[in-house]
Short mmCIF file of C-alpha atoms in Angstrom, two decimals:
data_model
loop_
_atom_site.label_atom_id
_atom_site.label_comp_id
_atom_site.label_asym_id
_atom_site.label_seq_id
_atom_site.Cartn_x
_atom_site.Cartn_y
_atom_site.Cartn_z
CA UNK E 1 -7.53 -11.96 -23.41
CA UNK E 2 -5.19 -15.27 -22.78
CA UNK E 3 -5.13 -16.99 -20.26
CA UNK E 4 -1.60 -16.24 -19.52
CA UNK E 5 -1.84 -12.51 -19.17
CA UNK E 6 -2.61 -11.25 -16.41
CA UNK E 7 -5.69 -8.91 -15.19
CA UNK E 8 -5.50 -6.64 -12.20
CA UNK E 9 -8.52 -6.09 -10.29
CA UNK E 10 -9.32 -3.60 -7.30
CA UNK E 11 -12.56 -4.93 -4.60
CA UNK E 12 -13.80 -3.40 -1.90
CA UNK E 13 -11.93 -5.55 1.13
CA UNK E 14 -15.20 -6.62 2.99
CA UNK E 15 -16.58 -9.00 -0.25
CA UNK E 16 -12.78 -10.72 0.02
CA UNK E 17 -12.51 -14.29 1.46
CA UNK E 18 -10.79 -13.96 5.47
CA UNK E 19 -7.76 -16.20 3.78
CA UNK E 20 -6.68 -13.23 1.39
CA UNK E 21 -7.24 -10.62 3.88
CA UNK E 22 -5.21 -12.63 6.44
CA UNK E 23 -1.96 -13.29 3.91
CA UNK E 24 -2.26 -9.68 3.30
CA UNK E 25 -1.81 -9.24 7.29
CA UNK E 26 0.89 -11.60 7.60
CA UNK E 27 2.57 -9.93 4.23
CA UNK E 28 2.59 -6.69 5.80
CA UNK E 29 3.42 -8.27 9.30
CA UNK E 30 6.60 -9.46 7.02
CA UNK E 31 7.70 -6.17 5.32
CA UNK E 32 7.40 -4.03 8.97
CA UNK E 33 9.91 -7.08 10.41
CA UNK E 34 6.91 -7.93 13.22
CA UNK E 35 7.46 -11.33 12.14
CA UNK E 36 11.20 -12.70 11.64
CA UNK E 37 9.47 -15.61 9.06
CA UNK E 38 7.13 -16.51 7.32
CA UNK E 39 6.13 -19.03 9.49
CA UNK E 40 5.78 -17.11 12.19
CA UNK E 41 3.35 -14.41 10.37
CA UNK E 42 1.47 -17.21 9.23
CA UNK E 43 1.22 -18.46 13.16
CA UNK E 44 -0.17 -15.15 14.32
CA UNK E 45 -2.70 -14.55 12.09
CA UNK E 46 -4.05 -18.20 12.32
CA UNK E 47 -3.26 -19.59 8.49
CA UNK E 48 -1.13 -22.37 7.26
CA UNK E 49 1.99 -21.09 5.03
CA UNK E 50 0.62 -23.10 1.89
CA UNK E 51 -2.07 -21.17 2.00
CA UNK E 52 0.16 -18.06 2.42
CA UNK E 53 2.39 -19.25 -0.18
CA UNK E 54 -0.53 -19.86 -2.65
CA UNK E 55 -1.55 -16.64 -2.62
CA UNK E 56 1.44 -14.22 -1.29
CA UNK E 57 2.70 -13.05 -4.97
CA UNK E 58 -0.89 -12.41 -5.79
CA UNK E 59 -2.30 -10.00 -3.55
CA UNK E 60 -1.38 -6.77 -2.52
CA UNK E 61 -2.57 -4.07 -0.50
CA UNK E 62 -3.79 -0.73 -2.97
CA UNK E 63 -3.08 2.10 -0.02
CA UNK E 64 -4.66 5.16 -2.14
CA UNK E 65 -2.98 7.70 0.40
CA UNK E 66 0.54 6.33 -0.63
CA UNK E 67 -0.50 7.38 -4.15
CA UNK E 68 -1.51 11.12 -2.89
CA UNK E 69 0.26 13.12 -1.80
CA UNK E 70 3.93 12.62 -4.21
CA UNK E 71 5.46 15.99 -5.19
CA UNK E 72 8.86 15.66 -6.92
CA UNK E 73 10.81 19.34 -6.73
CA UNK E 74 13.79 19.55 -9.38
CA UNK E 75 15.83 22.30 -7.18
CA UNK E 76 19.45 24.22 -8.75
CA UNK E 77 21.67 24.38 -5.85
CA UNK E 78 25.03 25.93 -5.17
CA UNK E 79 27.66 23.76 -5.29
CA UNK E 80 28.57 24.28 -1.84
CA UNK E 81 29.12 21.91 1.65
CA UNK E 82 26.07 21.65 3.40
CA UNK E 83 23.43 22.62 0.81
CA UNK E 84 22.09 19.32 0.18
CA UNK E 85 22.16 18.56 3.77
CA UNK E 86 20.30 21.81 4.26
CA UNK E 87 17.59 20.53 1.99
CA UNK E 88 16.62 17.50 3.70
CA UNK E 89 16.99 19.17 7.07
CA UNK E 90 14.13 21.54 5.89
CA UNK E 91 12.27 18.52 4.19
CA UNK E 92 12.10 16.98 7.54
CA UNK E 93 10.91 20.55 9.51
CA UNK E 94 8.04 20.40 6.76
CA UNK E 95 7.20 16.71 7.66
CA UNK E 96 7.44 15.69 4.38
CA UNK E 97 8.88 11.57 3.91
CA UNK E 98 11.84 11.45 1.41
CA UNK E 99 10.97 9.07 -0.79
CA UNK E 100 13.69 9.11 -3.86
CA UNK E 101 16.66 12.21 -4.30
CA UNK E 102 18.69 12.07 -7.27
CA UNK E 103 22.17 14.34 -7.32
CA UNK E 104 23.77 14.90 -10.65
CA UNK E 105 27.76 15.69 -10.77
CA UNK E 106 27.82 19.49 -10.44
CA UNK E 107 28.52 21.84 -13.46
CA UNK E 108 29.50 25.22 -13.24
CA UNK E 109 29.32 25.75 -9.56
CA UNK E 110 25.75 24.31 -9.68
CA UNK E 111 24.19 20.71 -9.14
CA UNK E 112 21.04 19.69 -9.92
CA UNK E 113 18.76 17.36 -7.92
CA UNK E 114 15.55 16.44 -8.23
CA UNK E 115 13.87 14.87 -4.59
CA UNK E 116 10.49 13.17 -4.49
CA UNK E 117 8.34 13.77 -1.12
CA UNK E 118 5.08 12.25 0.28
CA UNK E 119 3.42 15.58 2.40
CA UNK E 120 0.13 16.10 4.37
CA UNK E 121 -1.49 18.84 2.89
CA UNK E 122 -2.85 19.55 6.01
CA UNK E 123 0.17 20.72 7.60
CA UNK E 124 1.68 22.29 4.10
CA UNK E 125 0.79 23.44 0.79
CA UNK E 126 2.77 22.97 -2.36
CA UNK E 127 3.30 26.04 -2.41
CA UNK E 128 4.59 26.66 0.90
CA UNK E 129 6.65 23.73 0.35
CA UNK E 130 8.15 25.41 -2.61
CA UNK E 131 8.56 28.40 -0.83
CA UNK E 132 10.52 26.89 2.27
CA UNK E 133 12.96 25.16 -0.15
CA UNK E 134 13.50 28.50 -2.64
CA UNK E 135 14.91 30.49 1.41
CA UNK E 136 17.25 27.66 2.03
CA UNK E 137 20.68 29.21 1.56
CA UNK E 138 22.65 27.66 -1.51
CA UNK E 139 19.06 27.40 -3.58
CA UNK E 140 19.50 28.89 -6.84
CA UNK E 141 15.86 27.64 -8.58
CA UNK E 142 12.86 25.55 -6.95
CA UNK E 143 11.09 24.42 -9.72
CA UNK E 144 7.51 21.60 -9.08
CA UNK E 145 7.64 18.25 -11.31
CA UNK E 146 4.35 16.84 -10.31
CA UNK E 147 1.88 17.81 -7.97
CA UNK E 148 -0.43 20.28 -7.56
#
């Protein structure tokens, strides 16, 4: 391996060094907007912003349940006002977080779109999921991506 390319890792956050695990902090402080600079993320977690800097582009949170949990539905729908809109509105009953929805032009009175979710499975199943979507008016096909 060179010493140009670079090698991810993944370690158990209690072995890390408190200067990673506070840029991490003040990285995330930064992405919520709980701190309107740098500087002032650095300030409330106690670090100096060269050490921030040093390490900022370098280490990253790995949140496994962000990674679970990502069901992408390809759904046929009617090309008809409101169907889309439908769609989400159900998406949202189901507490599922819309992460990506992709609408193709539609063809012969039909438009394709495929939506990516992140859903609990403790409040519903895939296939309950699929279910819910295949009764919304205007659905012609519900068909799963990835998932279970």
């Amino acid at each position: 391996m060179s010493a140009k390319e670079d090698k991810l890792v993944i370690v158990n956050s209690e072995v890390l060094p408190e200067i990673i695990l506070k840029v991490l902090t003040a990285k995330g402080m930064r992405a919520r907007g709980e701190a309107a600079t740098s500087a002032e993320a650095c300030r409330a977690v106690g670090i100096s912003r060269s050490a921030y800097y040093k390490y900022k582009d370098c280490v990253f949170n790995y949140e496994e349940q962000l990674t679970n949990n990502i069901l992408s539905v390809y759904l046929i729908l009617r090309d008809e006002k409101g169907v889309l809109s439908s769609i989400i509105s159900k998406l949202y009953e189901l507490n599922t977080n819309i992460l990506t929805i992709n609408q193709n032009i539609p063809v012969d009175s039909v438009a394709t779109v495929t939506v990516s979710v992140r859903f609990d499975h403790g409040l519903v199943s895939v296939q309950q999921l699929k279910t819910e979507l295949g009764k919304v008016k205007g659905v012609v096909d519900v068909k799963l991506i990835s998932g279970e």
